[in-house]
Short mmCIF file of C-alpha atoms in Angstrom, two decimals:
data_model
loop_
_atom_site.label_atom_id
_atom_site.label_comp_id
_atom_site.label_asym_id
_atom_site.label_seq_id
_atom_site.Cartn_x
_atom_site.Cartn_y
_atom_site.Cartn_z
CA GLN A 1 20.98 10.70 19.67
CA LEU A 2 19.36 7.53 20.73
CA VAL A 3 17.50 4.53 19.22
CA TYR A 4 15.00 2.43 21.10
CA PRO A 5 14.89 -0.58 21.30
CA GLN A 6 18.70 -0.44 21.51
CA ASP A 7 19.21 -3.71 19.72
CA PHE A 8 17.59 -2.42 16.63
CA ARG A 9 20.28 -2.27 13.92
CA LEU A 10 20.26 0.52 11.35
CA THR A 11 23.10 1.04 8.84
CA GLU A 12 25.01 4.28 9.00
CA LYS A 13 23.45 5.31 5.68
CA GLU A 14 19.93 4.69 7.07
CA LYS A 15 20.76 6.70 10.16
CA THR A 16 22.00 9.63 8.06
CA SER A 17 18.88 9.54 5.88
CA ILE A 18 16.55 9.33 8.78
CA CYS A 19 18.29 12.36 10.37
CA TYR A 20 17.90 14.47 7.23
CA LEU A 21 14.28 13.38 6.68
CA SER A 22 13.32 14.15 10.29
CA PHE A 23 13.61 17.97 9.97
CA PRO A 24 12.10 20.54 7.57
CA ASP A 25 14.73 21.18 4.92
CA SER A 26 13.74 24.71 4.07
CA TYR A 27 13.30 27.59 6.48
CA SER A 28 10.13 27.27 8.38
CA GLY A 29 9.34 30.26 10.53
CA GLY A 30 6.58 28.34 12.26
CA LEU A 31 7.20 27.64 15.94
CA GLY A 32 5.58 24.80 17.79
CA ASP A 33 4.96 21.21 16.92
CA THR A 34 4.51 19.65 13.47
CA GLN A 35 3.93 16.09 12.34
CA PHE A 36 4.75 14.45 8.98
CA SER A 37 5.95 11.17 7.50
CA PHE A 38 8.53 9.86 5.06
CA ARG A 39 9.38 6.51 3.31
CA LEU A 40 12.94 5.33 3.05
CA ARG A 41 14.60 2.69 0.99
CA GLN A 42 16.27 0.08 3.14
CA ALA A 43 20.07 0.01 2.81
CA GLY A 44 22.44 -2.87 3.13
CA GLY A 45 20.83 -6.15 2.22
CA PRO A 46 17.77 -7.95 3.65
CA ARG A 47 17.39 -8.04 7.47
CA SER A 48 15.29 -10.49 9.40
CA SER A 49 12.25 -8.79 10.91
CA PRO A 50 11.78 -9.36 14.67
CA PHE A 51 8.19 -10.27 13.84
CA GLN A 52 8.16 -13.80 12.38
CA ASP A 53 4.64 -14.33 11.34
CA ASP A 54 5.28 -16.64 8.37
CA GLY A 55 3.66 -14.05 6.08
CA ARG A 56 0.22 -14.53 7.54
CA TYR A 57 -0.26 -10.81 8.10
CA ASN A 58 0.54 -9.95 4.47
CA ARG A 59 -1.80 -12.69 3.15
CA GLU A 60 -4.73 -11.39 5.19
CA ALA A 61 -4.15 -7.65 5.08
CA PRO A 62 -5.47 -5.40 2.31
CA LEU A 63 -2.68 -5.08 -0.40
CA MET A 64 -2.12 -1.40 0.40
CA LEU A 65 -1.58 -2.19 4.12
CA GLN A 66 0.97 -4.98 3.63
CA ARG A 67 4.24 -4.81 5.59
CA GLU A 68 6.98 -3.46 3.32
CA ALA A 69 9.89 -5.65 2.55
CA ALA A 70 12.50 -3.13 1.20
CA HIS A 71 11.22 0.23 2.76
CA TYR A 72 10.74 1.73 6.14
CA PHE A 73 8.15 4.37 7.00
CA GLY A 74 9.17 7.12 9.28
CA TYR A 75 6.61 9.02 11.34
CA VAL A 76 7.96 12.30 12.68
CA TYR A 77 7.03 14.66 15.57
CA PHE A 78 9.13 17.78 15.25
CA ARG A 79 9.27 20.56 17.89
CA GLN A 80 10.73 24.03 17.34
CA VAL A 81 10.50 26.58 20.23
CA LYS A 82 12.54 29.65 21.12
CA ASP A 83 15.14 28.86 23.74
CA SER A 84 17.84 31.38 24.63
CA SER A 85 20.08 28.67 26.25
CA MET A 86 20.54 27.04 22.81
CA ARG A 87 23.34 28.23 20.47
CA ARG A 88 20.90 28.95 17.67
CA GLY A 89 18.36 30.41 20.00
CA TYR A 90 15.95 27.59 19.24
CA PHE A 91 15.21 24.13 20.69
CA GLN A 92 14.72 21.82 17.71
CA LYS A 93 14.20 18.14 18.09
CA SER A 94 12.37 15.26 16.35
CA LEU A 95 11.09 12.04 17.68
CA VAL A 96 10.65 9.49 14.91
CA LEU A 97 8.89 6.19 14.86
CA VAL A 98 10.22 3.76 12.26
CA SER A 99 7.99 0.88 11.00
CA ARG A 100 7.39 -1.29 8.00
CA LEU A 101 3.61 -0.73 8.42
CA PRO A 102 1.77 2.13 6.74
CA TYR A 103 -0.41 2.86 9.77
CA VAL A 104 -0.09 6.67 9.51
CA ASN A 105 -3.05 7.45 11.87
CA LEU A 106 -2.19 5.03 14.56
CA PHE A 107 1.55 6.04 14.64
CA GLN A 108 0.96 9.79 14.47
CA CYS A 109 -1.62 9.38 17.27
CA LEU A 110 0.93 7.46 19.32
CA LEU A 111 3.51 10.15 18.77
CA GLN A 112 1.11 12.84 19.94
CA LEU A 113 0.98 10.99 23.22
CA ILE A 114 4.65 10.16 23.60
CA ALA A 115 6.54 13.11 22.09
CA PRO A 116 5.54 16.02 24.40
CA GLU A 117 6.30 13.79 27.40
CA TYR A 118 9.63 12.65 25.80
CA PHE A 119 10.83 16.28 25.20
CA ASP A 120 10.09 16.85 28.87
CA LYS A 121 11.41 13.72 30.55
CA LEU A 122 13.81 12.28 27.93
CA GLU A 123 15.08 8.73 27.90
CA PRO A 124 13.28 7.18 30.90
CA CYS A 125 9.95 8.07 29.19
CA LEU A 126 10.94 6.08 25.99
CA GLU A 127 12.00 3.08 28.08
CA ALA A 128 8.62 2.96 29.77
CA VAL A 129 6.72 3.41 26.49
CA CYS A 130 8.74 0.66 24.79
CA ASN A 131 8.02 -1.76 27.61
CA GLU A 132 4.27 -1.10 27.21
CA ILE A 133 4.45 -1.43 23.44
CA ASP A 134 6.30 -4.76 23.82
CA GLN A 135 3.17 -6.07 25.45
CA TRP A 136 0.86 -5.12 22.51
CA PRO A 137 -0.67 -7.99 20.49
CA PRO A 138 0.43 -8.44 16.91
CA PRO A 139 -1.72 -6.70 14.28
CA VAL A 140 -4.18 -9.39 13.04
CA PRO A 141 -6.28 -8.30 10.10
CA GLY A 142 -9.96 -8.19 11.02
CA GLN A 143 -9.32 -7.78 14.79
CA THR A 144 -9.99 -4.78 17.02
CA LEU A 145 -7.03 -4.14 19.23
CA ASN A 146 -6.82 -2.28 22.62
CA LEU A 147 -3.35 -0.77 22.91
CA PRO A 148 -2.47 0.65 26.31
CA VAL A 149 0.19 3.39 26.43
CA MET A 150 0.89 6.10 29.02
CA GLY A 151 -2.42 5.73 30.83
CA VAL A 152 -4.47 5.83 27.60
CA VAL A 153 -5.92 2.89 25.63
CA ILE A 154 -5.88 3.38 21.95
CA GLN A 155 -8.60 1.27 20.27
CA VAL A 156 -8.28 0.50 16.53
CA ARG A 157 -9.43 -2.15 14.08
CA ILE A 158 -6.87 -3.67 11.68
CA PRO A 159 -8.50 -3.90 8.20
CA SER A 160 -8.66 -7.24 6.49
CA ARG A 161 -8.64 -8.24 2.80
CA VAL A 162 -12.08 -9.75 3.15
CA ASP A 163 -13.60 -6.39 4.23
CA LYS A 164 -16.12 -5.17 1.67
CA PRO A 165 -14.45 -2.10 -0.02
CA GLY A 166 -16.08 1.12 0.88
CA SER A 167 -17.91 -0.31 3.88
CA SER A 168 -17.57 1.84 6.95
CA PRO A 169 -15.40 0.42 9.74
CA VAL A 170 -17.17 -2.01 11.98
CA LYS A 171 -18.44 -0.19 15.03
CA GLN A 172 -16.27 -0.83 18.06
CA CYS A 173 -18.20 -3.08 20.44
CA ASN A 174 -16.08 -4.04 23.41
CA GLN A 175 -15.88 -0.58 25.10
CA GLU A 176 -18.11 -1.23 28.13
CA ASN A 177 -15.47 -2.89 30.29
CA LEU A 178 -12.66 -0.49 29.50
CA LEU A 179 -11.93 2.32 31.99
CA PRO A 180 -10.86 4.98 31.20
CA ALA A 181 -12.85 5.02 28.04
CA PRO A 182 -10.55 4.17 25.09
CA LEU A 183 -9.32 6.69 22.53
CA VAL A 184 -11.09 5.18 19.44
CA LEU A 185 -9.38 5.69 16.03
CA PRO A 186 -11.84 5.32 13.15
CA SER A 187 -9.05 4.02 10.90
CA VAL A 188 -5.42 2.99 11.15
CA HIS A 189 -4.44 4.59 7.92
CA GLU A 190 -7.14 6.67 6.13
CA LEU A 191 -6.42 10.31 5.82
CA ASP A 192 -8.94 13.15 5.72
CA LEU A 193 -9.06 13.12 1.91
CA PHE A 194 -11.26 16.12 1.64
CA ARG A 195 -8.83 18.23 3.63
CA CYS A 196 -5.79 16.93 1.70
CA PHE A 197 -7.36 17.47 -1.73
CA GLN A 198 -9.00 20.76 -0.97
CA PRO A 199 -7.12 22.92 -3.51
CA VAL A 200 -7.36 20.31 -6.25
CA LEU A 201 -10.89 19.01 -5.91
CA ILE A 202 -11.88 19.98 -9.45
CA HIS A 203 -8.91 18.00 -10.88
CA ILE A 204 -9.46 14.83 -8.88
CA GLN A 205 -10.16 12.90 -12.05
CA MET A 206 -6.90 14.01 -13.64
CA LEU A 207 -4.92 13.07 -10.56
CA TRP A 208 -6.60 9.72 -10.31
CA GLU A 209 -5.56 8.98 -13.92
CA LEU A 210 -1.97 10.09 -13.27
CA MET A 211 -1.80 7.77 -10.24
CA LEU A 212 -3.46 4.85 -12.19
CA LEU A 213 -0.84 5.20 -14.96
CA GLY A 214 2.00 5.55 -12.51
CA GLU A 215 3.19 8.79 -13.99
CA PRO A 216 6.22 10.55 -12.47
CA MET A 217 4.96 13.45 -10.30
CA VAL A 218 6.38 16.03 -7.94
CA VAL A 219 4.38 17.56 -5.15
CA MET A 220 5.89 20.98 -4.17
CA ALA A 221 4.52 22.03 -0.81
CA PRO A 222 5.24 24.73 1.79
CA SER A 223 5.96 22.14 4.63
CA PRO A 224 6.73 18.44 5.18
CA THR A 225 3.29 18.02 6.63
CA VAL A 226 1.44 19.24 3.51
CA SER A 227 3.89 17.41 1.22
CA SER A 228 3.53 14.02 3.01
CA GLU A 229 -0.19 14.28 3.36
CA MET A 230 -0.74 15.08 -0.25
CA VAL A 231 1.55 12.19 -1.45
CA LEU A 232 -0.11 9.68 0.84
CA ALA A 233 -3.60 10.89 -0.26
CA LEU A 234 -2.52 10.57 -3.90
CA THR A 235 -1.22 7.08 -3.58
CA SER A 236 -4.30 5.97 -1.60
CA CYS A 237 -6.79 7.12 -4.22
CA LEU A 238 -6.60 3.88 -6.29
CA ALA A 239 -7.87 1.71 -3.37
CA PRO A 240 -8.52 -1.28 -3.50
CA LEU A 241 -6.09 -1.36 -6.37
CA ARG A 242 -2.48 -1.31 -5.07
CA TYR A 243 -0.32 1.64 -6.05
CA CYS A 244 2.83 -0.31 -7.26
CA CYS A 245 5.24 2.45 -7.96
CA ASP A 246 7.72 4.09 -5.61
CA PHE A 247 6.55 7.17 -3.51
CA ARG A 248 8.34 9.44 -1.18
CA PRO A 249 5.97 11.53 0.99
CA TYR A 250 8.91 13.83 1.88
CA PHE A 251 12.19 14.03 0.08
CA THR A 252 15.22 16.23 0.68
CA ILE A 253 18.31 17.30 -1.35
CA HIS A 254 20.44 15.17 0.99
CA ASP A 255 18.73 11.94 -0.06
CA SER A 256 20.95 9.24 -1.49
CA GLU A 257 18.51 9.00 -4.45
CA PHE A 258 18.69 12.70 -5.18
CA LYS A 259 21.10 12.29 -8.14
CA GLU A 260 19.00 9.38 -9.50
CA TYR A 261 15.83 11.47 -9.57
CA THR A 262 17.31 14.80 -10.80
CA THR A 263 19.37 13.43 -13.71
CA ARG A 264 18.34 14.68 -17.13
CA THR A 265 20.07 11.86 -19.07
CA GLN A 266 17.11 9.53 -18.61
CA ALA A 267 13.33 9.76 -18.16
CA PRO A 268 12.13 10.49 -14.63
CA PRO A 269 11.23 7.26 -12.71
CA ASN A 270 7.70 6.15 -11.89
CA ILE A 271 7.42 7.82 -8.51
CA VAL A 272 5.45 10.46 -6.60
CA VAL A 273 7.85 12.54 -4.63
CA GLY A 274 6.90 15.29 -2.16
CA VAL A 275 9.42 18.21 -1.64
CA THR A 276 9.51 21.52 0.13
CA ASN A 277 12.88 23.07 -0.82
CA PRO A 278 12.37 25.69 -3.68
CA PHE A 279 15.66 24.39 -5.10
CA PHE A 280 13.69 21.42 -6.48
CA ILE A 281 11.77 23.70 -8.89
CA LYS A 282 15.02 24.06 -10.80
CA THR A 283 16.29 20.56 -10.59
CA LEU A 284 12.97 18.82 -11.32
CA GLN A 285 11.85 21.13 -14.11
CA HIS A 286 12.11 18.35 -16.64
CA TRP A 287 9.49 16.14 -14.78
CA PRO A 288 6.18 15.82 -16.77
CA HIS A 289 3.79 16.63 -13.91
CA ILE A 290 4.34 19.07 -11.04
CA LEU A 291 1.67 19.87 -8.45
CA ARG A 292 2.38 23.04 -6.45
CA VAL A 293 0.19 23.58 -3.42
CA GLY A 294 -0.04 26.19 -0.70
CA GLU A 295 -0.75 25.85 2.98
CA LEU A 296 -3.94 23.83 3.61
CA ARG A 297 -6.53 25.95 5.49
CA MET A 298 -9.96 24.63 6.30
CA SER A 299 -12.37 27.40 5.65
CA GLY A 300 -16.11 27.73 5.40
CA ASP A 301 -16.26 27.80 1.57
CA LEU A 302 -14.52 26.01 -1.34
CA PRO A 303 -10.93 26.96 -1.25
CA LYS A 304 -9.35 28.56 -4.24
CA GLN A 305 -8.85 25.77 -6.78
CA VAL A 306 -5.49 25.62 -8.62
CA LYS A 307 -5.32 25.85 -12.37
CA VAL A 308 -3.73 23.55 -14.80
CA LYS A 309 -0.72 25.34 -16.41
CA LYS A 310 1.89 24.70 -19.00
CA LEU A 311 5.21 23.43 -17.75
CA ALA A 312 6.98 26.36 -19.40
CA LYS A 313 5.25 28.61 -16.83
CA LEU A 314 7.17 27.10 -14.03
CA LYS A 315 9.14 30.05 -12.54
CA THR A 316 12.21 29.22 -10.55
CA LEU A 317 11.20 31.64 -7.82
CA ASP A 318 7.68 32.39 -6.54
CA THR A 319 5.91 29.65 -8.45
CA LYS A 320 2.22 30.02 -8.01
CA PRO A 321 0.07 27.03 -6.90
CA GLY A 322 -1.11 24.96 -9.87
CA ILE A 323 -0.79 21.65 -11.78
CA TYR A 324 2.00 22.15 -14.27
CA THR A 325 1.50 19.52 -16.95
CA SER A 326 0.59 19.00 -20.63
CA TYR A 327 -1.40 15.86 -19.78
CA LYS A 328 -4.81 15.51 -21.39
CA THR A 329 -7.29 13.42 -19.40
CA PHE A 330 -8.78 10.30 -21.11
CA LEU A 331 -12.10 10.65 -19.26
CA HIS A 332 -14.43 13.68 -19.04
CA LYS A 333 -14.72 15.60 -15.83
CA ASP A 334 -17.37 14.48 -13.36
CA LYS A 335 -19.34 17.62 -12.50
CA THR A 336 -21.73 15.80 -10.08
CA LEU A 337 -18.94 15.14 -7.51
CA ILE A 338 -18.03 18.81 -7.33
CA LYS A 339 -21.63 19.85 -6.99
CA ARG A 340 -22.13 17.41 -4.13
CA LEU A 341 -19.02 18.52 -2.29
CA LEU A 342 -20.16 22.17 -2.76
CA LYS A 343 -23.51 21.43 -1.34
CA GLY A 344 -21.76 19.83 1.62
CA ILE A 345 -19.66 22.97 2.18
CA GLN A 346 -22.83 25.11 2.05
CA ARG A 347 -24.52 22.83 4.53
CA LYS A 348 -21.45 22.86 6.81
CA ARG A 349 -21.10 19.04 6.56
CA PRO A 350 -18.22 17.65 8.67
CA SER A 351 -14.99 17.02 6.83
CA GLU A 352 -15.18 13.25 7.43
CA VAL A 353 -18.58 13.09 5.65
CA GLN A 354 -17.12 14.94 2.69
CA SER A 355 -14.07 12.65 2.70
CA ALA A 356 -16.42 9.59 2.69
CA LEU A 357 -18.11 11.01 -0.38
CA LEU A 358 -14.84 11.53 -2.09
CA ARG A 359 -13.46 8.09 -1.14
CA ARG A 360 -16.67 6.49 -2.44
CA HIS A 361 -16.39 8.37 -5.76
CA LEU A 362 -12.74 7.23 -6.19
CA LEU A 363 -13.58 3.66 -5.16
CA GLU A 364 -16.34 3.47 -7.77
CA LEU A 365 -14.09 4.90 -10.45
CA THR A 366 -11.37 2.33 -9.70
CA GLN A 367 -13.90 -0.54 -9.54
CA SER A 368 -15.46 0.48 -12.88
CA PHE A 369 -11.99 0.40 -14.37
CA ILE A 370 -10.79 -2.85 -12.81
CA ILE A 371 -13.96 -5.06 -12.88
CA PRO A 372 -13.70 -5.63 -16.69
CA LEU A 373 -10.02 -6.66 -16.11
CA GLU A 374 -11.08 -9.04 -13.33
CA HIS A 375 -13.75 -10.64 -15.52
CA TYR A 376 -11.41 -11.14 -18.43
CA MET A 377 -8.75 -12.57 -16.17
CA ALA A 378 -11.22 -15.09 -14.68
CA SER A 379 -12.04 -16.26 -18.16
CA LEU A 380 -8.45 -17.37 -18.64
CA MET A 381 -8.73 -19.98 -15.83
CA PRO A 382 -8.94 -23.63 -17.14
CA LEU A 383 -12.30 -25.34 -16.63
CA GLN A 384 -12.62 -27.42 -13.56
CA ARG A 385 -13.29 -30.56 -15.52
CA ALA A 386 -9.90 -30.16 -17.21
CA ILE A 387 -8.17 -30.78 -13.89
CA THR A 388 -7.45 -34.47 -13.55
CA PRO A 389 -5.57 -36.12 -10.63
CA TRP A 390 -2.78 -37.88 -12.53
CA LYS A 391 -1.76 -35.05 -14.85
CA ASN A 392 -0.13 -31.75 -13.94
CA PRO A 393 -2.84 -28.99 -13.71
CA PRO A 394 -3.49 -27.18 -17.00
CA GLN A 395 -1.99 -23.77 -17.55
CA ILE A 396 -3.70 -20.44 -17.18
CA ARG A 397 -4.23 -19.06 -20.68
CA PRO A 398 -2.05 -16.02 -21.60
CA PHE A 399 -3.45 -12.43 -21.18
CA CYS A 400 -4.04 -11.05 -24.65
CA GLN A 401 -4.59 -7.28 -24.67
CA GLU A 402 -6.52 -7.30 -28.01
CA ASP A 403 -8.96 -9.98 -26.78
CA PHE A 404 -9.47 -7.91 -23.61
CA MET A 405 -10.22 -4.80 -25.70
CA LYS A 406 -12.79 -6.71 -27.73
CA SER A 407 -14.49 -7.92 -24.50
CA LEU A 408 -15.08 -4.26 -23.47
CA GLU A 409 -17.76 -3.73 -26.16
CA HIS A 410 -20.31 -5.88 -24.17
CA ALA A 411 -18.65 -5.82 -20.68
CA GLY A 412 -16.81 -2.54 -20.33
CA PRO A 413 -16.73 0.17 -17.63
CA GLN A 414 -19.79 1.87 -19.26
CA LEU A 415 -21.92 -0.75 -17.45
CA THR A 416 -21.05 0.64 -14.01
CA CYS A 417 -19.78 4.15 -14.65
CA VAL A 418 -21.57 7.16 -16.22
CA LEU A 419 -18.31 8.85 -17.21
CA LYS A 420 -17.76 9.21 -20.89
CA GLY A 421 -14.36 9.42 -22.48
CA ASP A 422 -11.60 7.34 -24.11
CA TRP A 423 -11.67 4.28 -21.82
CA LEU A 424 -9.80 2.19 -24.40
CA GLY A 425 -7.00 4.72 -24.56
CA LEU A 426 -6.72 4.71 -20.79
CA TYR A 427 -6.46 0.83 -20.70
CA ARG A 428 -3.78 0.94 -23.38
CA ARG A 429 -1.78 3.31 -21.36
CA PHE A 430 -2.40 1.34 -18.19
CA PHE A 431 -0.95 -1.86 -19.72
CA LYS A 432 2.44 -0.01 -19.91
CA SER A 433 2.40 0.93 -16.17
CA PRO A 434 3.90 -0.78 -13.13
CA ASN A 435 0.41 -0.80 -11.60
CA PHE A 436 -0.85 -3.19 -14.34
CA ASP A 437 2.19 -5.36 -13.92
CA GLY A 438 1.75 -5.52 -10.13
CA TRP A 439 -2.06 -6.25 -10.42
CA PHE A 440 -1.42 -8.92 -13.09
CA ARG A 441 1.25 -10.67 -11.11
CA GLN A 442 -0.80 -10.80 -7.95
CA ARG A 443 -3.90 -12.14 -9.78
CA HIS A 444 -1.82 -14.74 -11.68
CA ARG A 445 -0.21 -15.89 -8.47
CA GLU A 446 -3.68 -16.30 -6.75
CA MET A 447 -5.02 -18.20 -9.81
CA THR A 448 -2.04 -20.57 -9.87
CA GLN A 449 -2.48 -21.30 -6.17
CA LYS A 450 -6.21 -21.84 -6.74
CA LEU A 451 -5.32 -24.37 -9.50
CA GLU A 452 -2.94 -26.15 -7.25
CA ALA A 453 -5.60 -26.39 -4.52
CA LEU A 454 -8.18 -27.74 -7.06
CA HIS A 455 -5.63 -30.33 -8.17
CA LEU A 456 -4.97 -31.52 -4.58
CA GLU A 457 -8.80 -31.91 -4.12
CA ALA A 458 -9.01 -33.88 -7.39
CA ILE A 459 -6.30 -36.22 -6.12
CA CYS A 460 -8.24 -36.74 -2.91
CA GLU A 461 -11.39 -37.74 -4.82
CA ALA A 462 -9.46 -40.25 -7.03
CA ASP A 463 -9.36 -44.05 -6.59
CA ILE A 464 -5.68 -44.50 -5.92
CA VAL A 465 -5.79 -48.27 -5.55
CA ALA A 466 -7.28 -48.73 -9.00
CA TRP A 467 -4.69 -46.43 -10.53
CA MET A 468 -1.80 -48.39 -8.92
CA LYS A 469 -2.98 -51.81 -10.36
CA ASP A 470 -1.12 -51.66 -13.65
CA LYS A 471 1.73 -49.30 -12.68
CA SER A 472 5.51 -50.14 -12.30
CA GLU A 473 7.33 -49.47 -9.09
CA VAL A 474 9.17 -46.52 -10.82
CA GLU A 475 5.89 -44.84 -11.63
CA ILE A 476 4.57 -45.32 -8.10
CA VAL A 477 7.72 -44.02 -6.39
CA ASP A 478 7.60 -40.98 -8.77
CA LEU A 479 3.97 -40.40 -7.69
CA VAL A 480 5.04 -40.50 -4.02
CA LEU A 481 7.76 -37.97 -4.58
CA LYS A 482 5.41 -35.66 -6.55
CA LEU A 483 2.64 -35.80 -3.90
CA ARG A 484 5.26 -35.12 -1.16
CA GLU A 485 6.44 -32.10 -3.03
CA LYS A 486 2.89 -30.95 -3.51
CA LEU A 487 2.22 -31.25 0.20
CA VAL A 488 5.27 -29.28 1.14
CA ARG A 489 4.36 -26.56 -1.32
CA ALA A 490 0.75 -26.36 -0.12
CA ARG A 491 1.99 -25.84 3.44
CA CYS A 492 4.74 -23.40 2.60
CA GLN A 493 2.63 -21.28 0.27
CA HIS A 494 -0.47 -21.54 2.55
CA LEU A 495 -2.57 -22.64 -0.44
CA PRO A 496 -6.36 -22.22 -0.06
CA VAL A 497 -6.87 -25.93 0.81
CA LYS A 498 -8.78 -27.51 3.66
CA GLU A 499 -6.59 -29.07 6.37
CA GLU A 500 -8.56 -32.41 5.94
CA THR A 501 -7.61 -32.49 2.21
CA LEU A 502 -3.88 -32.25 3.18
CA GLN A 503 -4.32 -35.00 5.76
CA ARG A 504 -6.03 -37.24 3.20
CA VAL A 505 -3.15 -36.73 0.78
CA SER A 506 -0.73 -37.50 3.53
CA LEU A 507 -2.67 -40.71 4.23
CA TYR A 508 -2.57 -41.58 0.52
CA ILE A 509 1.21 -41.31 0.59
CA ASP A 510 1.40 -43.70 3.51
CA THR A 511 -0.98 -46.16 1.82
CA ILE A 512 1.02 -46.18 -1.42
CA ILE A 513 4.35 -46.64 0.42
CA GLY A 514 2.74 -49.47 2.40
CA SER A 515 2.07 -51.33 -0.84
CA LEU A 516 5.66 -51.32 -1.97
CA PRO A 517 8.44 -53.86 -1.27
CA GLU A 518 10.19 -53.32 2.18
CA ASP A 519 13.54 -52.08 0.78
CA LEU A 520 11.77 -49.32 -1.16
CA GLN A 521 9.61 -48.50 1.88
CA ALA A 522 12.68 -47.92 3.94
CA VAL A 523 14.28 -45.59 1.35
CA LEU A 524 11.03 -43.59 1.02
CA HIS A 525 10.44 -43.43 4.82
CA HIS A 526 14.11 -42.25 5.19
#
């Protein structure tokens, strides 16, 4: 019906998709308000973002919180109440917040404040809210922001890449001068993992492996809320490793990618997709891993845990909750985690404490897996003494899977993880996944930039006058052009170089140009 701000351009295809994704797509008898989220592929070519921050945010934010380039997130607040004045006898409306940022907690909290007011007062309410949001500071990683909206101040810290993984959020400090007291969000994005994973706690290891390997997976849930929370929980369980495959927290049969995902002529794509329409049981039967969950209810004891079942047991109607897969885990189950969570349930520990336990366990598992890869990757970096000022920096040595496998004998995950199992097999499978590819490219890019930075520093330390003594004009001009190109690249790519280093290189260039004949000087200055 309306879009705010009004100058925000969506293609017709995007509008249609957002409309379908903003409502439950199978009958939901539940009345009242529900919230869920979706993720949508951008249609119709790249668009400039209204936020020009030269990529600083993405450089400083944790990988999993980077601004998306080709997808939007949609955060939905849906209301369904009986209303005899409506043709269908119901009032059904959704307010959707669209963003490239995966701040599920912040945006759902914002919708809880705005949506009830909007359903009551309509357009003027949105205009007022947008004016307030326009005044908000940009999200700067590492900063705590106070965000005023509708008489409330939401206080939240934007995580940074330099935060220590697993450390609890920094305690908010600047509250004393805020009146009314702010609404403090413990995290912009972290879900209550314990609540989300309730029915599958004993299979957490298997689900972690499936995510690590980027396996295609369907989550069949009774509502968009359960579906989107489960998909987001699954994709977050590799932190701090980035989940590099596609994921759709909520997906409907009207989606433009529906044919692409349901075709049987090719293997299912590397994607986790959350669905609620029972029709998908039939169309996605050929997928290798299907997780069927019921309504999430927090109760005083360990909820009924789903069983792992054969895919052939997938009934078209009335499919019981379970993980339908023939996957055999590489690692053995960790009984201690379940025991600790059970103890927590018996002692009535709050859900956030249980979630912290679970998150810590997953973090340690991921770190045990990734640290050997990090060590091996670091060994491919050329030695610092091989970097000389007047030659191009040496290349990073190629990643050799067999060499890496050999290194595991004395520096493998067994050093930090008690879990037994076929770690080698798990690494071999991981090498074929998009998550390895994404991790490797990111690391390689960082190492290349580090080499460039070291090279610039080496140039700064060099005696340029001595070098020029026996050089021809052609060689000197060539050096000027190369140094200029390096400077431009260092500034464009924001290389990890001190500003004074860049200024010294700039000074060098001027010194060299000053030593050349005037006609050449004029050309180079031009």
